[in-house]
CSV table of N, CA and C in Angstrom, one decimal:
chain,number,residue,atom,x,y,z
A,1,UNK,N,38.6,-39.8,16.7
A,1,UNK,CA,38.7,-38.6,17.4
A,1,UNK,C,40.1,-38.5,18.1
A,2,UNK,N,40.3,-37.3,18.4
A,2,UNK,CA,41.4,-37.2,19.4
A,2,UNK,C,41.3,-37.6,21.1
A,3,UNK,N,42.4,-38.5,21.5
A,3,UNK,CA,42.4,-39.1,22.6
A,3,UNK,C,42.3,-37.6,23.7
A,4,UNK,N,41.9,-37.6,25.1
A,4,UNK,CA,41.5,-36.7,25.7
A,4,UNK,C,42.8,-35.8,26.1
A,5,UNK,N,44.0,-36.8,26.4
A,5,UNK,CA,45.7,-36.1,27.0
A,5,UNK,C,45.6,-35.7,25.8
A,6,UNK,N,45.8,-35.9,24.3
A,6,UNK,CA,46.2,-35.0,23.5
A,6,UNK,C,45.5,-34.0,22.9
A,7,UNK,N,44.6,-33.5,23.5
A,7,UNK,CA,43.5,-32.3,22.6
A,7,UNK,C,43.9,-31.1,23.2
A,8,UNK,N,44.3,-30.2,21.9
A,8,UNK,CA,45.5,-29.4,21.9
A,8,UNK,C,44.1,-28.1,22.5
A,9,UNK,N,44.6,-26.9,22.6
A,9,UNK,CA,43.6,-25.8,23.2
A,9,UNK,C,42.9,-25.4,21.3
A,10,UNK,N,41.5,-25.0,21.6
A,10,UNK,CA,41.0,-24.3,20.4
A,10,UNK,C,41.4,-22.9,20.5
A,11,UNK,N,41.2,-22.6,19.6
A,11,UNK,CA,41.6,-20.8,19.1
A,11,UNK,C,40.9,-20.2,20.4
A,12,UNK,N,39.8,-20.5,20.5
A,12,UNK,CA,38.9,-19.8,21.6
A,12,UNK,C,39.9,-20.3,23.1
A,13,UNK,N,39.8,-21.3,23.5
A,13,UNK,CA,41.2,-21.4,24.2
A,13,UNK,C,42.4,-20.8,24.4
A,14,UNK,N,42.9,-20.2,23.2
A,14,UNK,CA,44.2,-19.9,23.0
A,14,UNK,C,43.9,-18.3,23.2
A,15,UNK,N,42.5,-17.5,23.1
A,15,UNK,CA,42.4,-16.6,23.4
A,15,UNK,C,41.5,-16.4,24.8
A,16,UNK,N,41.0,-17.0,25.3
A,16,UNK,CA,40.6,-17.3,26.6
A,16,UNK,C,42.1,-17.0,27.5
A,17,UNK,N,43.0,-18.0,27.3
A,17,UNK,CA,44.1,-18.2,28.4
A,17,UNK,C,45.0,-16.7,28.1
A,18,UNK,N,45.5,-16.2,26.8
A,18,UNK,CA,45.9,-15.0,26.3
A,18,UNK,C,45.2,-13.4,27.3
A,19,UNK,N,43.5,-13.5,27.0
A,19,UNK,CA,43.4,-13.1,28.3
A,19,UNK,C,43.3,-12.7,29.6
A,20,UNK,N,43.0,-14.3,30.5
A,20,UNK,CA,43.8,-14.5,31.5
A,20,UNK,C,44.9,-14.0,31.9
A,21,UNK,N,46.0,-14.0,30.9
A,21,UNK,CA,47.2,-14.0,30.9
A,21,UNK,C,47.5,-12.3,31.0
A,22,UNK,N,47.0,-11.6,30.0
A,22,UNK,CA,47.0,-10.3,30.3
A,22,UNK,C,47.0,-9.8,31.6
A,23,UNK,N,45.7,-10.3,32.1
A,23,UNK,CA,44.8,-9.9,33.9
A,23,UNK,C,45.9,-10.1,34.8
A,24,UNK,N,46.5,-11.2,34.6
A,24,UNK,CA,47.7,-11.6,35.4
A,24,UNK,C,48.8,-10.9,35.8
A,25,UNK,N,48.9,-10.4,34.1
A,25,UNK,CA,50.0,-9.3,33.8
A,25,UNK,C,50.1,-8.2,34.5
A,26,UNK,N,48.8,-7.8,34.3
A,26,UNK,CA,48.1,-6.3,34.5
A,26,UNK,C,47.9,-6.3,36.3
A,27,UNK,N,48.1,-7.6,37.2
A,27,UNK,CA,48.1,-7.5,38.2
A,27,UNK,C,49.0,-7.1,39.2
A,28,UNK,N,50.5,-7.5,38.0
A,28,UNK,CA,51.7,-7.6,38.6
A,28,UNK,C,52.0,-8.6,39.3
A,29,UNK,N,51.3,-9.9,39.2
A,29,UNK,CA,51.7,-10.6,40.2
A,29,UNK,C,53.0,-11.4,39.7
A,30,UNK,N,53.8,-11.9,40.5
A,30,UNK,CA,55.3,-12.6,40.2
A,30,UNK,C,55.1,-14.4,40.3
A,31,UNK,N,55.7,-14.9,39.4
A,31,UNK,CA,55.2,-16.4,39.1
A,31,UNK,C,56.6,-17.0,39.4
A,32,UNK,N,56.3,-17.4,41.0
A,32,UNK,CA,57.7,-18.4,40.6
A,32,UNK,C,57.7,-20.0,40.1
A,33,UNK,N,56.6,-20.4,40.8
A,33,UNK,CA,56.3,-21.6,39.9
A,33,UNK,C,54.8,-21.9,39.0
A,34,UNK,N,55.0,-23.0,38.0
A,34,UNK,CA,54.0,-23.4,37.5
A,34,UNK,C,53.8,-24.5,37.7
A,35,UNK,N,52.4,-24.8,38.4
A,35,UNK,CA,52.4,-26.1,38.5
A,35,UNK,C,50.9,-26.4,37.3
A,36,UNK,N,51.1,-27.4,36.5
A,36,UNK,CA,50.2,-27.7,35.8
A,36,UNK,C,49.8,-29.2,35.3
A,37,UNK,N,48.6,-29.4,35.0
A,37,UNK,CA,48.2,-30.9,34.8
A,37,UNK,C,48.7,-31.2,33.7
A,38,UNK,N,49.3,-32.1,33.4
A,38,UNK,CA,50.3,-32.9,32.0
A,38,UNK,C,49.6,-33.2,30.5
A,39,UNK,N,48.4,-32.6,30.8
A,39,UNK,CA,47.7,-32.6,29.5
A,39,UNK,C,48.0,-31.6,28.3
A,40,UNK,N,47.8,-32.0,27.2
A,40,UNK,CA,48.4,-30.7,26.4
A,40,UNK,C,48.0,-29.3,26.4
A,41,UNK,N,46.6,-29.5,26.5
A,41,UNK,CA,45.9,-28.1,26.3
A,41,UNK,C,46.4,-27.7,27.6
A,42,UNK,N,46.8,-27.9,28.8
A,42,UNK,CA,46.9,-27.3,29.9
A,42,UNK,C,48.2,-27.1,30.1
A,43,UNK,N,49.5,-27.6,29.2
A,43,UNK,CA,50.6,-27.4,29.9
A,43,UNK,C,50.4,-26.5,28.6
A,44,UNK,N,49.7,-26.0,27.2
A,44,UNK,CA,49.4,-25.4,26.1
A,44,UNK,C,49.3,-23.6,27.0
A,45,UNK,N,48.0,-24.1,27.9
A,45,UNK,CA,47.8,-22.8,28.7
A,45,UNK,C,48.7,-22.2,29.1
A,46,UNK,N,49.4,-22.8,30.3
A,46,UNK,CA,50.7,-22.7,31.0
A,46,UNK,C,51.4,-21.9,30.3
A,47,UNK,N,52.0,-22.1,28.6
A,47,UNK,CA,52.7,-21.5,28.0
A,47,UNK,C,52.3,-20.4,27.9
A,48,UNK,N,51.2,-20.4,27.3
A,48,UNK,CA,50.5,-18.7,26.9
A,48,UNK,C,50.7,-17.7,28.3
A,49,UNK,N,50.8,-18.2,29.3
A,49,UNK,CA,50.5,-17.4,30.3
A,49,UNK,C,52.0,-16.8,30.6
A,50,UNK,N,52.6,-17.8,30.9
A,50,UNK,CA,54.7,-17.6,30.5
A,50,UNK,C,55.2,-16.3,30.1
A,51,UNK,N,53.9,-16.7,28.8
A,51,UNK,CA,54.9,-16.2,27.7
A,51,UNK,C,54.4,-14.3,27.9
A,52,UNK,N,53.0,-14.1,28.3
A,52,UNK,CA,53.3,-12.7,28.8
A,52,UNK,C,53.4,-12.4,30.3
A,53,UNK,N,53.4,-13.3,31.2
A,53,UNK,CA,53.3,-12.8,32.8
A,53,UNK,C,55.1,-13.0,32.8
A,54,UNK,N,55.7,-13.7,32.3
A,54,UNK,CA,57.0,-14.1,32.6
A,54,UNK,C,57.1,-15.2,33.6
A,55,UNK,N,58.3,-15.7,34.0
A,55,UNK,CA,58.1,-16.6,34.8
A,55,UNK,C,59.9,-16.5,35.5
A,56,UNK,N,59.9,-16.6,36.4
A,56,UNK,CA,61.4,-16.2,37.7
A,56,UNK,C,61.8,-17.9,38.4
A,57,UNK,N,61.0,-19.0,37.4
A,57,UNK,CA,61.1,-20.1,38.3
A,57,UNK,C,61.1,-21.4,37.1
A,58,UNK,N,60.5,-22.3,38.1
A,58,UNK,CA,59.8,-23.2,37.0
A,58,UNK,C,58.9,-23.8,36.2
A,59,UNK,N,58.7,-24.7,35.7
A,59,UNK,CA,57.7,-25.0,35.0
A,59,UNK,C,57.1,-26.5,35.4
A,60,UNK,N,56.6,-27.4,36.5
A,60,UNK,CA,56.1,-28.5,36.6
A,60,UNK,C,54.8,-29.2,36.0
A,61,UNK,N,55.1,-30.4,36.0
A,61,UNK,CA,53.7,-31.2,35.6
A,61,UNK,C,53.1,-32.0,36.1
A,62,UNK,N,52.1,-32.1,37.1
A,62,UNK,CA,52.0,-32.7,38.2
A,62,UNK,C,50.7,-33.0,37.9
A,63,UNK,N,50.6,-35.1,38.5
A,63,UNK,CA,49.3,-35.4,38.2
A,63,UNK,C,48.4,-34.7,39.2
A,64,UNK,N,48.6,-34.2,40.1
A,64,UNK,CA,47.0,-33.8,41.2
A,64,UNK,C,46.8,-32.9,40.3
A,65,UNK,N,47.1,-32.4,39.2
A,65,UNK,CA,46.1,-31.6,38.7
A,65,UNK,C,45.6,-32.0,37.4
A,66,UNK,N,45.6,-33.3,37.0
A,66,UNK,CA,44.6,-34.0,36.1
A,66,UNK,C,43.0,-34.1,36.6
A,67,UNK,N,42.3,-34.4,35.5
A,67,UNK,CA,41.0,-34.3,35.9
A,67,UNK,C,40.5,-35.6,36.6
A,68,UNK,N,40.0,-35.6,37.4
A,68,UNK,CA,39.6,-36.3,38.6
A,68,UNK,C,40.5,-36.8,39.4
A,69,UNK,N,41.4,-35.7,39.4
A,69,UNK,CA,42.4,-36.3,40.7
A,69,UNK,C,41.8,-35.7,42.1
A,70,UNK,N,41.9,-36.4,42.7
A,70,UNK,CA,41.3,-35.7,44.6
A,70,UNK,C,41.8,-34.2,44.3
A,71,UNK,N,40.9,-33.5,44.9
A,71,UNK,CA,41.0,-32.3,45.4
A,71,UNK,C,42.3,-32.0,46.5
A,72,UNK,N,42.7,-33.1,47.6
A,72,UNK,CA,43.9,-33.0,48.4
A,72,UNK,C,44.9,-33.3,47.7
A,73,UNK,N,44.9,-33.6,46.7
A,73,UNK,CA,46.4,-34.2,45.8
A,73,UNK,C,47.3,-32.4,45.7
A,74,UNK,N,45.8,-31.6,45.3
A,74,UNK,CA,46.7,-30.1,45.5
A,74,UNK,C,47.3,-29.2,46.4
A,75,UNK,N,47.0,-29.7,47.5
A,75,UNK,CA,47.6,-29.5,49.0
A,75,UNK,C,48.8,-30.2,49.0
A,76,UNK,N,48.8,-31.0,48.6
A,76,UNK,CA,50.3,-32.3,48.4
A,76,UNK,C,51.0,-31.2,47.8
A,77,UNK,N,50.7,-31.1,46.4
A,77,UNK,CA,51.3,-30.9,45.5
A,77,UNK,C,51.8,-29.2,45.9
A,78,UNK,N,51.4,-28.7,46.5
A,78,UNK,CA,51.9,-27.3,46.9
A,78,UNK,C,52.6,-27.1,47.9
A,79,UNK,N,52.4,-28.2,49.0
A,79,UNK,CA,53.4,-28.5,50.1
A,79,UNK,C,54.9,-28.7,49.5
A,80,UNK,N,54.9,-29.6,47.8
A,80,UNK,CA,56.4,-29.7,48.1
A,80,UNK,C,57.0,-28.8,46.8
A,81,UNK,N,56.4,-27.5,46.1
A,81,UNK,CA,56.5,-26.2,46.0
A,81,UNK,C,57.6,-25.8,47.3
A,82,UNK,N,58.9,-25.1,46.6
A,82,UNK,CA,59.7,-24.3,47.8
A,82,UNK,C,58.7,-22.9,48.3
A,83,UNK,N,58.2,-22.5,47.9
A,83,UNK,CA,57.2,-21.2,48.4
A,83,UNK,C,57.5,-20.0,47.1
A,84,UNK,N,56.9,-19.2,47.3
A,84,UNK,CA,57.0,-17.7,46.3
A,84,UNK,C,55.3,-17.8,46.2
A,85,UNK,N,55.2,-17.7,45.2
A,85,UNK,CA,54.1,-17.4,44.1
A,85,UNK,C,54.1,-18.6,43.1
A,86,UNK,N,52.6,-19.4,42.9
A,86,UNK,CA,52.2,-20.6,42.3
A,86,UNK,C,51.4,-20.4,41.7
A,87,UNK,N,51.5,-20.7,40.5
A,87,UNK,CA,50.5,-20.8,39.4
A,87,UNK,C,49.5,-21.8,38.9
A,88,UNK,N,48.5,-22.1,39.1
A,88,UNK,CA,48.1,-23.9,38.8
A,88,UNK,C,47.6,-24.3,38.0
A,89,UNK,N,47.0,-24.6,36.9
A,89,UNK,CA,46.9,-24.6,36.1
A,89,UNK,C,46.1,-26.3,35.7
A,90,UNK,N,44.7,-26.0,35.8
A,90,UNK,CA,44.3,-27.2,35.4
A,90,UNK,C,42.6,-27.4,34.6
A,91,UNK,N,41.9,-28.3,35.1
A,91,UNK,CA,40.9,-28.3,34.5
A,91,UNK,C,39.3,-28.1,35.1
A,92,UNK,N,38.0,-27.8,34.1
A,92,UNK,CA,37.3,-27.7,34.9
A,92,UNK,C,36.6,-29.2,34.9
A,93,UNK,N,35.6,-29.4,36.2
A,93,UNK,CA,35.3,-28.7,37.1
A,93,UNK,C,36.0,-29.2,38.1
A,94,UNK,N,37.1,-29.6,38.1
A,94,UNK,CA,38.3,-29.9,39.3
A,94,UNK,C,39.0,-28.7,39.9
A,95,UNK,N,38.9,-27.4,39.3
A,95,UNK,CA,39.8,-26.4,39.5
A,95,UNK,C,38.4,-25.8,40.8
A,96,UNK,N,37.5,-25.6,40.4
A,96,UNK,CA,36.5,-25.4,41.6
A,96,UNK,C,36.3,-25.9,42.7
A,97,UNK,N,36.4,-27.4,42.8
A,97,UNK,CA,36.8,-28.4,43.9
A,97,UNK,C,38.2,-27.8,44.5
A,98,UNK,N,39.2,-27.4,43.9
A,98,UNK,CA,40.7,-27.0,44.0
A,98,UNK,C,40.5,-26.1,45.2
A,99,UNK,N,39.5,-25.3,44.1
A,99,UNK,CA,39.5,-23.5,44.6
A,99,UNK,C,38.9,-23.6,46.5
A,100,UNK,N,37.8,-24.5,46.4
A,100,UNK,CA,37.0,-24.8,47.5
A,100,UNK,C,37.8,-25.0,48.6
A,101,UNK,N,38.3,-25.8,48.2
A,101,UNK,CA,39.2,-26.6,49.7
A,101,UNK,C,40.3,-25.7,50.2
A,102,UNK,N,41.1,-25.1,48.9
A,102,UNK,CA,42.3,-23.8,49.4
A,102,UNK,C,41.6,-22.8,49.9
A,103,UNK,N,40.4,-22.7,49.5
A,103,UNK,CA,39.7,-21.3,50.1
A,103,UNK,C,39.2,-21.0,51.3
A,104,UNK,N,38.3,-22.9,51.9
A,104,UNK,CA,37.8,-23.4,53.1
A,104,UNK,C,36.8,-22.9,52.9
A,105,UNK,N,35.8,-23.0,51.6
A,105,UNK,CA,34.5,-22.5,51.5
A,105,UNK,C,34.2,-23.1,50.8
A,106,UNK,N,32.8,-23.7,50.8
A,106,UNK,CA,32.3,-25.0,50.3
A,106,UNK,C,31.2,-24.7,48.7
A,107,UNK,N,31.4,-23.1,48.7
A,107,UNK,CA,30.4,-22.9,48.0
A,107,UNK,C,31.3,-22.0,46.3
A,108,UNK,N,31.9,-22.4,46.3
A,108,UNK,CA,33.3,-21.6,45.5
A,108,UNK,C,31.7,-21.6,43.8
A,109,UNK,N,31.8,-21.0,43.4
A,109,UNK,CA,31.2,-21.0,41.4
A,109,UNK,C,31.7,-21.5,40.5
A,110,UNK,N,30.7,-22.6,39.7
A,110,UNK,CA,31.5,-23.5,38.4
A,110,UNK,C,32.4,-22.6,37.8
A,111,UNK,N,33.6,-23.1,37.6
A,111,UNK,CA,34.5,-22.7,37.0
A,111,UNK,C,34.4,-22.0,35.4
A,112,UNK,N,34.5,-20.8,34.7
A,112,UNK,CA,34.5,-21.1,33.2
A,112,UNK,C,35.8,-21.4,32.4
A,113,UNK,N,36.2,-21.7,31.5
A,113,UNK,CA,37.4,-21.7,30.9
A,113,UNK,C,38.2,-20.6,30.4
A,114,UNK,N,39.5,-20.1,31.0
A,114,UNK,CA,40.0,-18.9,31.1
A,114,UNK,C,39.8,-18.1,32.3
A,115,UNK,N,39.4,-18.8,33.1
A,115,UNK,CA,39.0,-18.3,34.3
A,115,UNK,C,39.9,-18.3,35.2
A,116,UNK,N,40.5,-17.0,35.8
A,116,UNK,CA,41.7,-17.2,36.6
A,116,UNK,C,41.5,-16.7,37.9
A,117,UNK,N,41.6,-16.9,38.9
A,117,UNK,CA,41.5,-17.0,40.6
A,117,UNK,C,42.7,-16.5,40.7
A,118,UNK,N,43.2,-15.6,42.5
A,118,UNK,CA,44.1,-15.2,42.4
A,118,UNK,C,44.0,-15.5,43.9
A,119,UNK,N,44.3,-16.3,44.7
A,119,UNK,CA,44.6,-17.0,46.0
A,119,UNK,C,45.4,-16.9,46.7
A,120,UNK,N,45.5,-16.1,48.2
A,120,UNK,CA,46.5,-16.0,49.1
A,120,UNK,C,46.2,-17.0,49.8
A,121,UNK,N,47.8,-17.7,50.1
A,121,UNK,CA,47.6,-18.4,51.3
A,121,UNK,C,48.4,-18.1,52.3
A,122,UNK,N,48.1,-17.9,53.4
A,122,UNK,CA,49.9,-17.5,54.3
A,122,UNK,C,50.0,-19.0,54.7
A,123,UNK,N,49.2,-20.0,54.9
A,123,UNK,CA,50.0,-21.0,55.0
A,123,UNK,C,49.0,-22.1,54.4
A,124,UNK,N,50.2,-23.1,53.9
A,124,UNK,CA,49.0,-24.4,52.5
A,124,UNK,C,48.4,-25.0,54.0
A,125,UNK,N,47.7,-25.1,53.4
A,125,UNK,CA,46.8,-26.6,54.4
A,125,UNK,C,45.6,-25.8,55.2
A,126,UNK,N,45.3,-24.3,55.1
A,126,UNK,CA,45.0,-23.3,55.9
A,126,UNK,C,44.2,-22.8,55.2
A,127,UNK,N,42.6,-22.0,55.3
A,127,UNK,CA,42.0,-21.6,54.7
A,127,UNK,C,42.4,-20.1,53.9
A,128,UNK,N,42.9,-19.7,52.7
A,128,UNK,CA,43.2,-18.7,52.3
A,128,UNK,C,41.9,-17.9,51.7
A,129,UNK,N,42.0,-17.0,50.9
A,129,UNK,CA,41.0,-15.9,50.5
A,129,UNK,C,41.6,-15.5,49.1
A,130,UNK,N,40.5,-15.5,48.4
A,130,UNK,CA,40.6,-14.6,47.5
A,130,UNK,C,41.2,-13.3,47.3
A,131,UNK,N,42.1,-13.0,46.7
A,131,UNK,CA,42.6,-11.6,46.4
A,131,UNK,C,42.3,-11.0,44.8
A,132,UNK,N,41.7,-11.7,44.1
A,132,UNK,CA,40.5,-11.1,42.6
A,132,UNK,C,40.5,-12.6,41.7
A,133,UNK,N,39.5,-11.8,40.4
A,133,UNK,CA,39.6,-13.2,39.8
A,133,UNK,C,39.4,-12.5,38.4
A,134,UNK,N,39.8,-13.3,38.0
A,134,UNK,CA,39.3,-12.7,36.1
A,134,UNK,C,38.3,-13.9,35.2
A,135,UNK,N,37.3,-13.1,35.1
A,135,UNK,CA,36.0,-14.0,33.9
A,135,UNK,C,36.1,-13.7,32.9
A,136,UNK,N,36.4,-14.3,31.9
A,136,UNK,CA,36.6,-14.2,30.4
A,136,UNK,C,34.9,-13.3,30.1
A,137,UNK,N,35.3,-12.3,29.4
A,137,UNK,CA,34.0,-11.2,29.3
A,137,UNK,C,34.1,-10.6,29.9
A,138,UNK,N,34.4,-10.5,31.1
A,138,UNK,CA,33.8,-9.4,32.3
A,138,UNK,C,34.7,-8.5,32.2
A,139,UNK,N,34.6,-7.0,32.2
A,139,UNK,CA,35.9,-6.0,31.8
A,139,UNK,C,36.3,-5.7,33.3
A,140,UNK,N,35.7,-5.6,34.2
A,140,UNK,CA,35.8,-5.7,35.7
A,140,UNK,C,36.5,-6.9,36.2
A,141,UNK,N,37.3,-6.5,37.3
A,141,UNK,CA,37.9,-7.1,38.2
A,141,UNK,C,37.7,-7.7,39.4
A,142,UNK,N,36.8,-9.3,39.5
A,142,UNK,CA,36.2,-9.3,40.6
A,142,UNK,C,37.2,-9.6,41.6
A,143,UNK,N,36.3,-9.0,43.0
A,143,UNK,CA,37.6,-9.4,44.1
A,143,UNK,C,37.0,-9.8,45.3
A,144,UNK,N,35.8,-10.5,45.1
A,144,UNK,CA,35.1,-11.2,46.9
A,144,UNK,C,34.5,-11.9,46.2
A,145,UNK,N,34.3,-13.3,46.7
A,145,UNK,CA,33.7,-14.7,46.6
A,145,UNK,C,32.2,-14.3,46.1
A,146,UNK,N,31.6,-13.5,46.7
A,146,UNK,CA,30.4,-12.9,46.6
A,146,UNK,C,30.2,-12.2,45.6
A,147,UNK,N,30.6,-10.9,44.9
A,147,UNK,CA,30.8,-10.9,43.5
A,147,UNK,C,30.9,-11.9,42.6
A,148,UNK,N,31.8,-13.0,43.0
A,148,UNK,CA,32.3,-14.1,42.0
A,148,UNK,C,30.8,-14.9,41.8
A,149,UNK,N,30.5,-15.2,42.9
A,149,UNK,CA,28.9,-16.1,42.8
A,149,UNK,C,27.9,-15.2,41.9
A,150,UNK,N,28.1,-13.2,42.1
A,150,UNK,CA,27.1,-13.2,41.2
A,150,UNK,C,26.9,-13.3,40.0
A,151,UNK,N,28.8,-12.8,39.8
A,151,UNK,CA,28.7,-13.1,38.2
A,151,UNK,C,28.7,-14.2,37.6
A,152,UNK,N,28.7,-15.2,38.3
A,152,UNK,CA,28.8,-17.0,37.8
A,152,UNK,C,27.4,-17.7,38.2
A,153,UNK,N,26.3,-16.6,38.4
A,153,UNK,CA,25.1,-17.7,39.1
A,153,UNK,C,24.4,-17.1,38.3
C-alpha cells in the first residue's frame, strides 16, 4: 500500500477541495498566506484552492499541521505568519481540535473532508468567531457555530 505522507487526494477529494475552493472564491476572501501540513494530499489541496481563490502571498509547509500534532503547534504557527489572511490547511480530526482552540469553544463539529471554516481573529492567541463555513453538500452558507452543530450532528 501507499505509505500515509504519500497518498495523493482521490477524485472525490479533488472535487471536495474544488468546491471548497469555489465557496472561498464566492466569498471574496483575500489569501495571503498558505499555511499547510506537508502531506501530499494536503499541500494537493492547498493547490486546488490557489488555483481558483488566487493567492497575493505565499505558500508554506508547516509541521503543526500534520496529524497529531498539538493543537497549540497552530497558535505557534500563526504567530510567526506576518498577518493578512491565512489559509490552513490540514487534516481531519486535527482541524477540529485546530478549529476549537482558535475559536475558544470546546464544542466545535467533527470535521468532514472539504470542509472549509472561515475564522476571524483580531488577535492569535485570543478567542476568535466564526464568520461562515462551507459543508460539502450543503448549498447554504453556514455562519454560527450553532447551525454548524446542526448540520454536523
Amino acid at each position: 500500500g501507499v505509505h500515509e505522507v504519500d497518498r495523493y487526494l482521490t477524485e472525490k477529494g479533488r472535487a471536495d477541495a474544488r468546491s471548497g475552493a469555489a465557496r472561498v472564491a464566492a466569498s471574496g476572501a483575500r489569501i495571503d498566506v498558505v499555511l499547510t501540513s506537508p502531506l501530499a494530499r494536503a499541500v494537493q489541496t492547498a493547490e486546488l484552492l490557489i488555483s481558483t481563490v488566487g493567492l497575493s502571498g505565499e505558500v508554506r509547509t508547516h509541521t503543526a499541521l500534520l496529524p497529531g500534532a498539538p493543537a497549540s503547534e497552530t497558535v505557534d504557527a500563526l504567530l510567526e505568519v506576518p498577518g493578512g489572511d491565512t489559509l490552513l490547511v490540514g487534516h481531519a480530526p486535527d482541524m477540529r481540535r485546530r478549529a476549537a482552540l482558535l475559536l475558544g469553544d470546546g464544542d466545535v463539529p467533527p470535521f468532514s473532508k472539504g470542509m472549509v471554516l472561515c475564522l476571524e481573529l483580531a488577535t492569535v492567541g485570543e478567542a476568535g468567531r466564526l464568520r461562515w463555513a462551507h459543508l460539502p453538500g450543503v448549498v447554504e452558507v453556514v455562519q454560527t457555530l450553532a447551525e454548524l452543530r446542526e448540520h454536523r450532528h
